CSV table of C-alpha atoms in Angstrom, one decimal:
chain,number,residue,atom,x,y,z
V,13,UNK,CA,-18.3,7.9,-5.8
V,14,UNK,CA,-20.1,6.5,-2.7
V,15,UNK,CA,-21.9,3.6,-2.9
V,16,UNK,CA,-25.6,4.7,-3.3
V,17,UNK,CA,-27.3,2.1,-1.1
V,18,UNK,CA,-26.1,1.6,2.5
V,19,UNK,CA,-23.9,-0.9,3.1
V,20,UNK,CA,-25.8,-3.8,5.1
V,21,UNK,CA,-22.6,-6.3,5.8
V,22,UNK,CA,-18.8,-6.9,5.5
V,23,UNK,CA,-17.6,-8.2,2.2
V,24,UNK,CA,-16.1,-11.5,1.8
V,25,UNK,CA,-12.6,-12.2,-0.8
V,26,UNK,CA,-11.6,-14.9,-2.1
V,27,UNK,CA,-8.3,-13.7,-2.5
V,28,UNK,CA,-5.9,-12.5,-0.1
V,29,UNK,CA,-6.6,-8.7,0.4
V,30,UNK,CA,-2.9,-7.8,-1.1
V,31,UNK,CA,-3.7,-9.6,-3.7
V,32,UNK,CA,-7.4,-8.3,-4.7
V,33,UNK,CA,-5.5,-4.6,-4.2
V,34,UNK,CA,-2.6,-2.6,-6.0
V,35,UNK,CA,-2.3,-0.5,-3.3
V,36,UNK,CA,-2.7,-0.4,0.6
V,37,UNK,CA,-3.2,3.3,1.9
V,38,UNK,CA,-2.5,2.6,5.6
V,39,UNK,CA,-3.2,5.2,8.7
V,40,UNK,CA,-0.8,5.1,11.1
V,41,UNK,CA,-1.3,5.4,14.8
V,42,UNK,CA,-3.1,2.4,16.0
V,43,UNK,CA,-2.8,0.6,13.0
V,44,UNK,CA,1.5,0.7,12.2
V,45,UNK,CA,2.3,2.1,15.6
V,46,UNK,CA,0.7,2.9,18.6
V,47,UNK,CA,2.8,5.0,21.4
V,48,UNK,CA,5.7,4.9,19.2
V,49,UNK,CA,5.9,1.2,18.7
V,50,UNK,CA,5.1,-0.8,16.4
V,51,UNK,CA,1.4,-2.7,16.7
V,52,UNK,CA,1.9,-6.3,17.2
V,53,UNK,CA,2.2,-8.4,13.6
V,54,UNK,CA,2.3,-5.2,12.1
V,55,UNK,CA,6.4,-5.4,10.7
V,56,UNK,CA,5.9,-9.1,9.5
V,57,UNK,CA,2.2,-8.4,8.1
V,58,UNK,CA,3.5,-5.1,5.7
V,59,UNK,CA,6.7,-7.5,5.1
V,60,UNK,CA,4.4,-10.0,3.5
V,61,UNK,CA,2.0,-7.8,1.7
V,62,UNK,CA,4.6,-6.0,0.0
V,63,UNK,CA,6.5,-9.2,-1.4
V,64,UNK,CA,9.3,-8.5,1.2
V,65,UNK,CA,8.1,-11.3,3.8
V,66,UNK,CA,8.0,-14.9,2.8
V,67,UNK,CA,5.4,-15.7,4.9
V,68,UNK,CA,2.0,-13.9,6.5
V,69,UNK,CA,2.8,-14.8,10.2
V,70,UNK,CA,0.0,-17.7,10.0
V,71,UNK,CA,2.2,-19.8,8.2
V,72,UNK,CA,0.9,-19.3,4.8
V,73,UNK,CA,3.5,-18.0,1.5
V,74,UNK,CA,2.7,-13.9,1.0
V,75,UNK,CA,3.9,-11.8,-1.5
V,76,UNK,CA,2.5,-12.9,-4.8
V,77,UNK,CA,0.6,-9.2,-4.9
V,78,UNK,CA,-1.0,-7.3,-8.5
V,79,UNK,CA,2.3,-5.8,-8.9
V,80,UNK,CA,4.0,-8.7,-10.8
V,81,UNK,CA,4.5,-10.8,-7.7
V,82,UNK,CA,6.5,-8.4,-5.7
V,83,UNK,CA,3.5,-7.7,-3.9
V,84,UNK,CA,0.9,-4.4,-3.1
V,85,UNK,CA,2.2,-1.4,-2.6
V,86,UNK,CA,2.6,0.5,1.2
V,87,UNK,CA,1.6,4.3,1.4
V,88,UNK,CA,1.0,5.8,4.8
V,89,UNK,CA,-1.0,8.8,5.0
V,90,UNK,CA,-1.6,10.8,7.9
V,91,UNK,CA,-3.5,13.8,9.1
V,92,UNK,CA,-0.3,14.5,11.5
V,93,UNK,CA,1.3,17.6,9.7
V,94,UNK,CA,3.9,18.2,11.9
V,95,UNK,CA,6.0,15.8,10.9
V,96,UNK,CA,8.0,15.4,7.2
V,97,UNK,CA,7.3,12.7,5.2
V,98,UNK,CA,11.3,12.4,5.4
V,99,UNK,CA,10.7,12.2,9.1
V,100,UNK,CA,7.8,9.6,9.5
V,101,UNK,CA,9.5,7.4,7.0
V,102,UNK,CA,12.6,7.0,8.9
V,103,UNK,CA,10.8,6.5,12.4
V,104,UNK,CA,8.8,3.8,10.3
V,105,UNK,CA,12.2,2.3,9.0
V,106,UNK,CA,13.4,2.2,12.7
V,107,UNK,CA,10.8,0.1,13.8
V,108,UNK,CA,11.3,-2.3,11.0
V,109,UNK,CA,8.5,-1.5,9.0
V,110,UNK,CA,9.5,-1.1,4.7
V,111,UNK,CA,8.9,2.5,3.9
V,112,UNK,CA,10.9,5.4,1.5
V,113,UNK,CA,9.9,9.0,1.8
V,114,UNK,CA,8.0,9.1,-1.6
V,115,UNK,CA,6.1,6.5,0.6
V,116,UNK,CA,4.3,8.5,3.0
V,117,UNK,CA,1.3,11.3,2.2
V,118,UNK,CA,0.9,13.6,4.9
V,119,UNK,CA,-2.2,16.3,5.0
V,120,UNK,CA,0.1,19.2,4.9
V,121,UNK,CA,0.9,17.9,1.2
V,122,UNK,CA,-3.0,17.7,0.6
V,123,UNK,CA,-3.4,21.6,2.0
V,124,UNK,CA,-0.1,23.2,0.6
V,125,UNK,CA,-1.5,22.0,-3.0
V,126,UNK,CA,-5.0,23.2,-1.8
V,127,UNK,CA,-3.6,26.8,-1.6
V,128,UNK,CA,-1.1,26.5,-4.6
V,129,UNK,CA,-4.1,24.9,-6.7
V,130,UNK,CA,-6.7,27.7,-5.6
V,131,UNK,CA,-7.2,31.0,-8.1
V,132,UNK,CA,-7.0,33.7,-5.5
V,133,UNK,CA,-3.5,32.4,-4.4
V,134,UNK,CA,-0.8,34.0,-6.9
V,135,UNK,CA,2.0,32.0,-7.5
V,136,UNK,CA,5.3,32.4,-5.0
V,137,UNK,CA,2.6,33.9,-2.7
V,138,UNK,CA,3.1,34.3,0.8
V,139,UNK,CA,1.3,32.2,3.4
V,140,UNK,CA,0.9,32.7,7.1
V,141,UNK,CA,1.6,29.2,8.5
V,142,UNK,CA,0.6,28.2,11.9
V,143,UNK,CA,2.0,24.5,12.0
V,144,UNK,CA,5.1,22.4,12.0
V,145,UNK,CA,8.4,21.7,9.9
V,146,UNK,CA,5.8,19.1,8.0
V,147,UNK,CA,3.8,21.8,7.2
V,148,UNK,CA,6.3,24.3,6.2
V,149,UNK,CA,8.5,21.9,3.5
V,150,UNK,CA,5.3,21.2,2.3
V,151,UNK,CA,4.3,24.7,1.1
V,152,UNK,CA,8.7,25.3,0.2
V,153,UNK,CA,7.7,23.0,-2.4
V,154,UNK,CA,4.6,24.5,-3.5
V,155,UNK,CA,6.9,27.6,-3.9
V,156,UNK,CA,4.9,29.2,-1.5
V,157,UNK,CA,6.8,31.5,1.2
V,158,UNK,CA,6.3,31.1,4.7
V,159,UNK,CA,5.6,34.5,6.6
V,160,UNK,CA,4.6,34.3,10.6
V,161,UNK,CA,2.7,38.1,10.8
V,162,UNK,CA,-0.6,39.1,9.8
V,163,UNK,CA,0.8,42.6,8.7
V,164,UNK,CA,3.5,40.5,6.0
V,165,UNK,CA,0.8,40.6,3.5
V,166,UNK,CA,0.2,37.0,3.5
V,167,UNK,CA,-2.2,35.5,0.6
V,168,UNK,CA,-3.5,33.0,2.5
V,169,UNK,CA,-4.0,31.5,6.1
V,170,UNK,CA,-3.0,27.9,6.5
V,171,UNK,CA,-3.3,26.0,9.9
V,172,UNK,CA,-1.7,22.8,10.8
V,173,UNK,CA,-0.8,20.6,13.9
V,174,UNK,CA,2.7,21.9,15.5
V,175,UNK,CA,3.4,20.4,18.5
V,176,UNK,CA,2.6,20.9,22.1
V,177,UNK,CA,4.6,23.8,21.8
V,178,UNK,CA,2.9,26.0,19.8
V,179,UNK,CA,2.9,29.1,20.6
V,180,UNK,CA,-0.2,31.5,21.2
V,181,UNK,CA,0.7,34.3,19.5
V,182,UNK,CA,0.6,32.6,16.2
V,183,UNK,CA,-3.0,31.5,17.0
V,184,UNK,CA,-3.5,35.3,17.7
V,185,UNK,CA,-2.2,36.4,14.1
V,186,UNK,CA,-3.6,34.0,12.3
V,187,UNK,CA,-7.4,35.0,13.9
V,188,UNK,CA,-6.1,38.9,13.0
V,189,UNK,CA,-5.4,37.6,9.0
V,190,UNK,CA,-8.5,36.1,8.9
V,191,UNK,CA,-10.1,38.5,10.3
V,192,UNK,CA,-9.0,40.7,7.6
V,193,UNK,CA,-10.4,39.0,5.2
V,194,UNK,CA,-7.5,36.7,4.4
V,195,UNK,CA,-8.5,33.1,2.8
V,196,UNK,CA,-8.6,30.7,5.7
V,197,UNK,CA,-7.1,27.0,5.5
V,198,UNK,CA,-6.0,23.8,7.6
V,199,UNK,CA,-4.5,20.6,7.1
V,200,UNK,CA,-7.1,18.9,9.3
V,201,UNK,CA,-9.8,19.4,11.9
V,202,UNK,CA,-9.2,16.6,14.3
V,203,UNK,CA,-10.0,18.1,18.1
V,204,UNK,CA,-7.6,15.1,19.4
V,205,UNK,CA,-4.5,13.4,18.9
V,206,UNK,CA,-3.2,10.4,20.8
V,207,UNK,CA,0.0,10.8,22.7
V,208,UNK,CA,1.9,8.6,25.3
V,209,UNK,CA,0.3,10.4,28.0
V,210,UNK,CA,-3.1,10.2,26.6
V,211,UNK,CA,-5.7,11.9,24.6
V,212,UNK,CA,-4.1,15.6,23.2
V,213,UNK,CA,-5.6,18.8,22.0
V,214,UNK,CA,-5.3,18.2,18.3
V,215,UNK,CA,-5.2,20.8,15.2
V,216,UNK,CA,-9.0,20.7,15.4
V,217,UNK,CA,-8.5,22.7,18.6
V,218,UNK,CA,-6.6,25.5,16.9
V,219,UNK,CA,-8.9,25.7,14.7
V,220,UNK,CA,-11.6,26.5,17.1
V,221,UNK,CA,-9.5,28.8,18.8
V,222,UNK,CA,-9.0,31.1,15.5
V,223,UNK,CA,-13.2,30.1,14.5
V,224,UNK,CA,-14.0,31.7,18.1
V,225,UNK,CA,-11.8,34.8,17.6
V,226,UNK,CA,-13.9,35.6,14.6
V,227,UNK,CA,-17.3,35.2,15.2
V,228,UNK,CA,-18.0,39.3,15.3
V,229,UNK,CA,-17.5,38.6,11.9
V,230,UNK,CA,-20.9,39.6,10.2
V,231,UNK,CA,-20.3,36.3,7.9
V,232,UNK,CA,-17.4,34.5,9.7
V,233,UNK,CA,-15.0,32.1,7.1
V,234,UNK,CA,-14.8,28.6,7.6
V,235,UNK,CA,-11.0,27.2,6.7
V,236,UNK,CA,-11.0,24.9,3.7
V,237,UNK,CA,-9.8,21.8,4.8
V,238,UNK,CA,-7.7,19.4,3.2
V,239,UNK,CA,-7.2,16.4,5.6
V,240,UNK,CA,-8.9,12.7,5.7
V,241,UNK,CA,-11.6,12.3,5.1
V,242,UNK,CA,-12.6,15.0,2.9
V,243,UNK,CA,-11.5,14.9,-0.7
V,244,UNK,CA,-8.3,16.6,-1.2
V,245,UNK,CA,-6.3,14.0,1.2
V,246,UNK,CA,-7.7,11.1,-0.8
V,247,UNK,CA,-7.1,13.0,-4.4
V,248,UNK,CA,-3.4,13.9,-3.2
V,249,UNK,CA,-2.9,9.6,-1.8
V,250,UNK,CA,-3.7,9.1,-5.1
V,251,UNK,CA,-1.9,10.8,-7.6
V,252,UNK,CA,1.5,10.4,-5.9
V,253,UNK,CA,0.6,6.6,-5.4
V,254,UNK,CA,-0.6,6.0,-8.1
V,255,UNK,CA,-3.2,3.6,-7.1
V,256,UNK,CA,-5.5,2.6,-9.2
V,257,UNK,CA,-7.6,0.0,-6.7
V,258,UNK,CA,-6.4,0.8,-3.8
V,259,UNK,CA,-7.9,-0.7,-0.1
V,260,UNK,CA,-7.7,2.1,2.8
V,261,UNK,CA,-6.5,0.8,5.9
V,262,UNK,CA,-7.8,2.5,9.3
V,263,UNK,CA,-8.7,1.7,12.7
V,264,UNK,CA,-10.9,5.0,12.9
V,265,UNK,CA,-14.4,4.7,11.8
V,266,UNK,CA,-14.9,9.1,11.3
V,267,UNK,CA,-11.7,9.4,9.2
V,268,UNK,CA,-10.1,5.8,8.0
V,269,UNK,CA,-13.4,4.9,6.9
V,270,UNK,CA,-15.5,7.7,6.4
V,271,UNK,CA,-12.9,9.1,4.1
V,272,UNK,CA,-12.7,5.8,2.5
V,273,UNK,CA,-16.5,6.2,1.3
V,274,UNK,CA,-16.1,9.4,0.4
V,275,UNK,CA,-14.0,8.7,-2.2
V,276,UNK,CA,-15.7,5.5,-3.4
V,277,UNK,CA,-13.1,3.1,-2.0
V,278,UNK,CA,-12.8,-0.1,-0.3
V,279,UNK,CA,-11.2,-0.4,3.3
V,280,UNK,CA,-10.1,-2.3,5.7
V,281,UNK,CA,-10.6,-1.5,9.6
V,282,UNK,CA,-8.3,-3.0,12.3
V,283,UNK,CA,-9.3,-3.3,15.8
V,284,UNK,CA,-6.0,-2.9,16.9
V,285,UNK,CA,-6.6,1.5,18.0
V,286,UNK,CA,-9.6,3.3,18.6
V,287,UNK,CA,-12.3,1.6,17.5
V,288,UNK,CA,-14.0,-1.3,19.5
V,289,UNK,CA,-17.3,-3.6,19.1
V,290,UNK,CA,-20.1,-1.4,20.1
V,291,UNK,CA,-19.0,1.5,17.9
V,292,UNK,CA,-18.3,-0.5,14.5
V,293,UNK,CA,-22.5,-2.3,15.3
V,294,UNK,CA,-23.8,1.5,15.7
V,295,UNK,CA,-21.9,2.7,12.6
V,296,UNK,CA,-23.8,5.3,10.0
V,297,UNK,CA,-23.4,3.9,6.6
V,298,UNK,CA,-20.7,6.0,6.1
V,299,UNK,CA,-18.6,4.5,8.4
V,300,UNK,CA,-19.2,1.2,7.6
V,301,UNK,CA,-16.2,-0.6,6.5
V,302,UNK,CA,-15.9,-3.3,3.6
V,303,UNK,CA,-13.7,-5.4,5.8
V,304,UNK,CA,-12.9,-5.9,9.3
V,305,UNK,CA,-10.1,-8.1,11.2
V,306,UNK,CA,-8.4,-8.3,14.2
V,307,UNK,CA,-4.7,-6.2,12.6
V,308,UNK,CA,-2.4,-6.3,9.9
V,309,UNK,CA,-2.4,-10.0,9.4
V,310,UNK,CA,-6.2,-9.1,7.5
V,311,UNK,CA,-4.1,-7.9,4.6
V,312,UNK,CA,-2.8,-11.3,3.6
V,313,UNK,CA,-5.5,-13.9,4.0
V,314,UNK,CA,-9.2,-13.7,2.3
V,315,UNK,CA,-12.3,-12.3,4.3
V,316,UNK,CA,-15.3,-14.7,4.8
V,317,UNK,CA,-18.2,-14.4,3.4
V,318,UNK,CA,-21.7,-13.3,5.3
V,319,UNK,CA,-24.7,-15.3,4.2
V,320,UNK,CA,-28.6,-14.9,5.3
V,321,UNK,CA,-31.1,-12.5,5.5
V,322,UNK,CA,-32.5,-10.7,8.2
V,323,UNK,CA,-35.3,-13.3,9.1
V,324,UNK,CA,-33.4,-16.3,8.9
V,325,UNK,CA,-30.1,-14.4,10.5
V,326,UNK,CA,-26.7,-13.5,8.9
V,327,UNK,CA,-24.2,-16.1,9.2
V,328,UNK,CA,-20.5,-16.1,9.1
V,329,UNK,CA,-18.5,-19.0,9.6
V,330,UNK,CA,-19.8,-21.0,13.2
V,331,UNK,CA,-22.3,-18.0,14.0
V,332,UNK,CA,-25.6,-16.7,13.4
V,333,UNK,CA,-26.9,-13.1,14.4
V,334,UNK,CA,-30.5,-11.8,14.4
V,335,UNK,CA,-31.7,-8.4,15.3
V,336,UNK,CA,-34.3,-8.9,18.0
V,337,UNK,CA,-36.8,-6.3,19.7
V,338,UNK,CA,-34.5,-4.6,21.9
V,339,UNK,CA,-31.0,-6.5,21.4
V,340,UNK,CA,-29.0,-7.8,19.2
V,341,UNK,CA,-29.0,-11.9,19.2
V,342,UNK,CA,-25.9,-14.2,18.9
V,343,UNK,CA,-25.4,-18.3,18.4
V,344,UNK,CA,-22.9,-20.6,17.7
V,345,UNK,CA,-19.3,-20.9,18.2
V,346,UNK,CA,-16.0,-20.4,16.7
V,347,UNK,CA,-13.5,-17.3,15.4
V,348,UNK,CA,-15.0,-14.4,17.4
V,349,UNK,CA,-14.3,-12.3,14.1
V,350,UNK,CA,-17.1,-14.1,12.1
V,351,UNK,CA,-19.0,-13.5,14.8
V,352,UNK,CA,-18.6,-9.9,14.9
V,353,UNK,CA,-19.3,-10.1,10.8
V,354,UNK,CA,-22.5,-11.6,11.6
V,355,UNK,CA,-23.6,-8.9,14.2
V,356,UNK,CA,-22.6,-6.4,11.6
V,357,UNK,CA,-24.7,-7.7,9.5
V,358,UNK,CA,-27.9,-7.8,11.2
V,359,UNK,CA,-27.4,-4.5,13.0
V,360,UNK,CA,-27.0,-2.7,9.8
V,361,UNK,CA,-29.6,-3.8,8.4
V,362,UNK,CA,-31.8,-3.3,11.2
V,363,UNK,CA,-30.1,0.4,11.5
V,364,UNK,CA,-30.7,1.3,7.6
V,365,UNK,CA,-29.3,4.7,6.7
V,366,UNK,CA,-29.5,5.1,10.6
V,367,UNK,CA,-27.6,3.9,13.3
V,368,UNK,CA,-28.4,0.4,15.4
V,369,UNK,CA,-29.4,1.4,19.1
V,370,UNK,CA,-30.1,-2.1,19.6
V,371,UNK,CA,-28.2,-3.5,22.8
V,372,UNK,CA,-25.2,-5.4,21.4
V,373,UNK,CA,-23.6,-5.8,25.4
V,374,UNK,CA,-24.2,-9.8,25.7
V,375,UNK,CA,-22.9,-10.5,22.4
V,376,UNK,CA,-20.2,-8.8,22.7
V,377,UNK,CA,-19.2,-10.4,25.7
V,378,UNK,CA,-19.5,-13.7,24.6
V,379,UNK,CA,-17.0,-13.0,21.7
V,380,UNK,CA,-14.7,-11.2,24.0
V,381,UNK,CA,-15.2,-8.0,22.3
V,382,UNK,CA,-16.9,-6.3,24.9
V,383,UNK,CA,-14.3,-3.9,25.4
């Protein structure tokens, strides 16, 4: 369950992080990869942290994980349900990084058991998919049949991401099913994706498009969604992982992390993809992380520890930060990412169960995480 109070400041561990955890559940785009490549120290760092690396890539031994020494385990779950887990595993593999099919946990798993798992579906049912090949072989192994028509008699409406080329027909049958009263799913609801041309309409948007087409609905349906970070995607990680302390890895505060809380996890966020300074000090409690460090190489060192209270100031490593009337306050010297601990600190506390409007501009700047 979520943590009850709000979290006021970053964790500290004494062990390295793939030590302290079974089980790293690890986003992908900008954490693995970013535009198709890998993210710098990313290859070496899930090396490492699995036991496959003999070194972290700061010149300390890795490996020696909960698993009898062979390290933590690597499972990479993604809201992307275009793709097969076959798929994103051997892109993954190409780029260096360990990773087996049975490794990777994509949200058209979470939704095709969603619909298999739900009493109004009957078994072998048909299913009018508007999505990718990811989303298809995922309800194949449901047993679920695949129909494209909204007069096939389909059980059930799933939507999921397929490509840029989708077409807008399906969009159209899909609004006429639910319109008839079928039951309405999808595999997430994210508006955007990242691309290598830049931000993308995402499978939030075809969501939208099918949510518009049925508003003279007297009641209109919402879709029952599956994807991080609501439950189902964090209930499906974990029973094909396994995990039984496992440490969510994101660089997205809304998803990574918030689905992290939700399901009464620890995590770890990178500031190697979306997320920068300012958005991490005005973070809701539910988006606050446990951890936070520069990239990948976080997984295999311990995390400092933040001392002090609010009227003294917080204090991590060579820093101290203090929430003052209209900004947040910075002093000292040393790893810019105690620093930002510190400013955590104080601005969640000052923010509450809120958020921190305090100005965090100066500070930033001095740690060179202004943006």
């Amino acid at each position: 369950m979520p943590q009850e109070t709000p979290r006021s400041r970053t964790e500290g561990s004494e062990r390295a992080l793939n030590e302290a955890y079974d089980t790293a559940l690890l986003d992908l785009d900008g954490v693995v990869y970013a535009g198709g490549e890998a993210v710098p120290h990313a290859v070496a760092s899930l090396e490492a942290a699995s036991g496959r690396g003999a070194q972290d890539g700061r010149g300390t031994s890795a490996g020696r994980g909960t698993q009898g020494g062979r390290g933590m385990r690597l499972a990479y779950v993604t809201n992307n349900a275009a793709r097969t887990p076959a798929t994103v595993a051997a892109h993954l593999t190409r780029l260096g990084v360990p990773a087996e099919e049975a490794d990777v946990i994509t949200s058209a798993q979470a939704v095709a058991r969603l619909i298999a798992e739900d009493p109004g579906v009957p078994e072998g049912a048909r299913v009018l998919c508007v999505g990718g090949e990811g989303l298809r072989v995922a309800l194949a192994e449901r047993g679920l049949r695949v129909v494209e028509s909204a007069d096939d008699d389909p059980a059930a409406v799933v939507q999921g991401y397929g490509g840029p080329q989708m077409e807008w027909g399906a969009l159209g049958e899909a609004a006429l099913a639910v319109g008839r009263g079928v039951p309405w799913f999808a595999s997430n609801t994210d508006l955007t994706i990242p691309s290598g041309r830049g931000i993308a309409p995402g499978n939030g948007a075809a969501v939208e498009v099918v949510r518009i087409a049925t508003r003279w609905m007297r009641n209109p349906p919402e879709p029952r969604v599956a994807g991080k970070p609501l439950p189902p995607m964090h209930r499906e990680t974990v029973i094909r992982t396994g995990a039984r302390h496992p440490l969510v890895v994101g660089d997205r505060l809304d998803t990574d992390i918030e689905g992290a809380h939700a399901g009464g996890v620890d995590s770890l966020l990178v500031l190697t993809g979306v997320t920068d300074g300012h958005q991490l000090l005005a973070a809701p409690p539910a988006h606050r992380p446990t951890y936070v460090d520069r990239d990948l190489r976080g997984l295999l060192t311990g995390q400092p520890e933040v001392t002090g209270e609010a009227e003294s100031g917080f204090r991590c490593g060579g820093w101290s930060a203090t929430a003052g009337a209209d900004a947040l306050e910075l002093d000292g010297d040393g790893d810019p990412l105690d620093g930002l601990r510190a400013l955590c600190a104080a601005a969640w506390t000052a923010a509450g169960e809120g958020t921190c409007g305090l100005a965090a501009d100066t500070a930033l700047k001095r740690l060179g995480l202004a943006g």
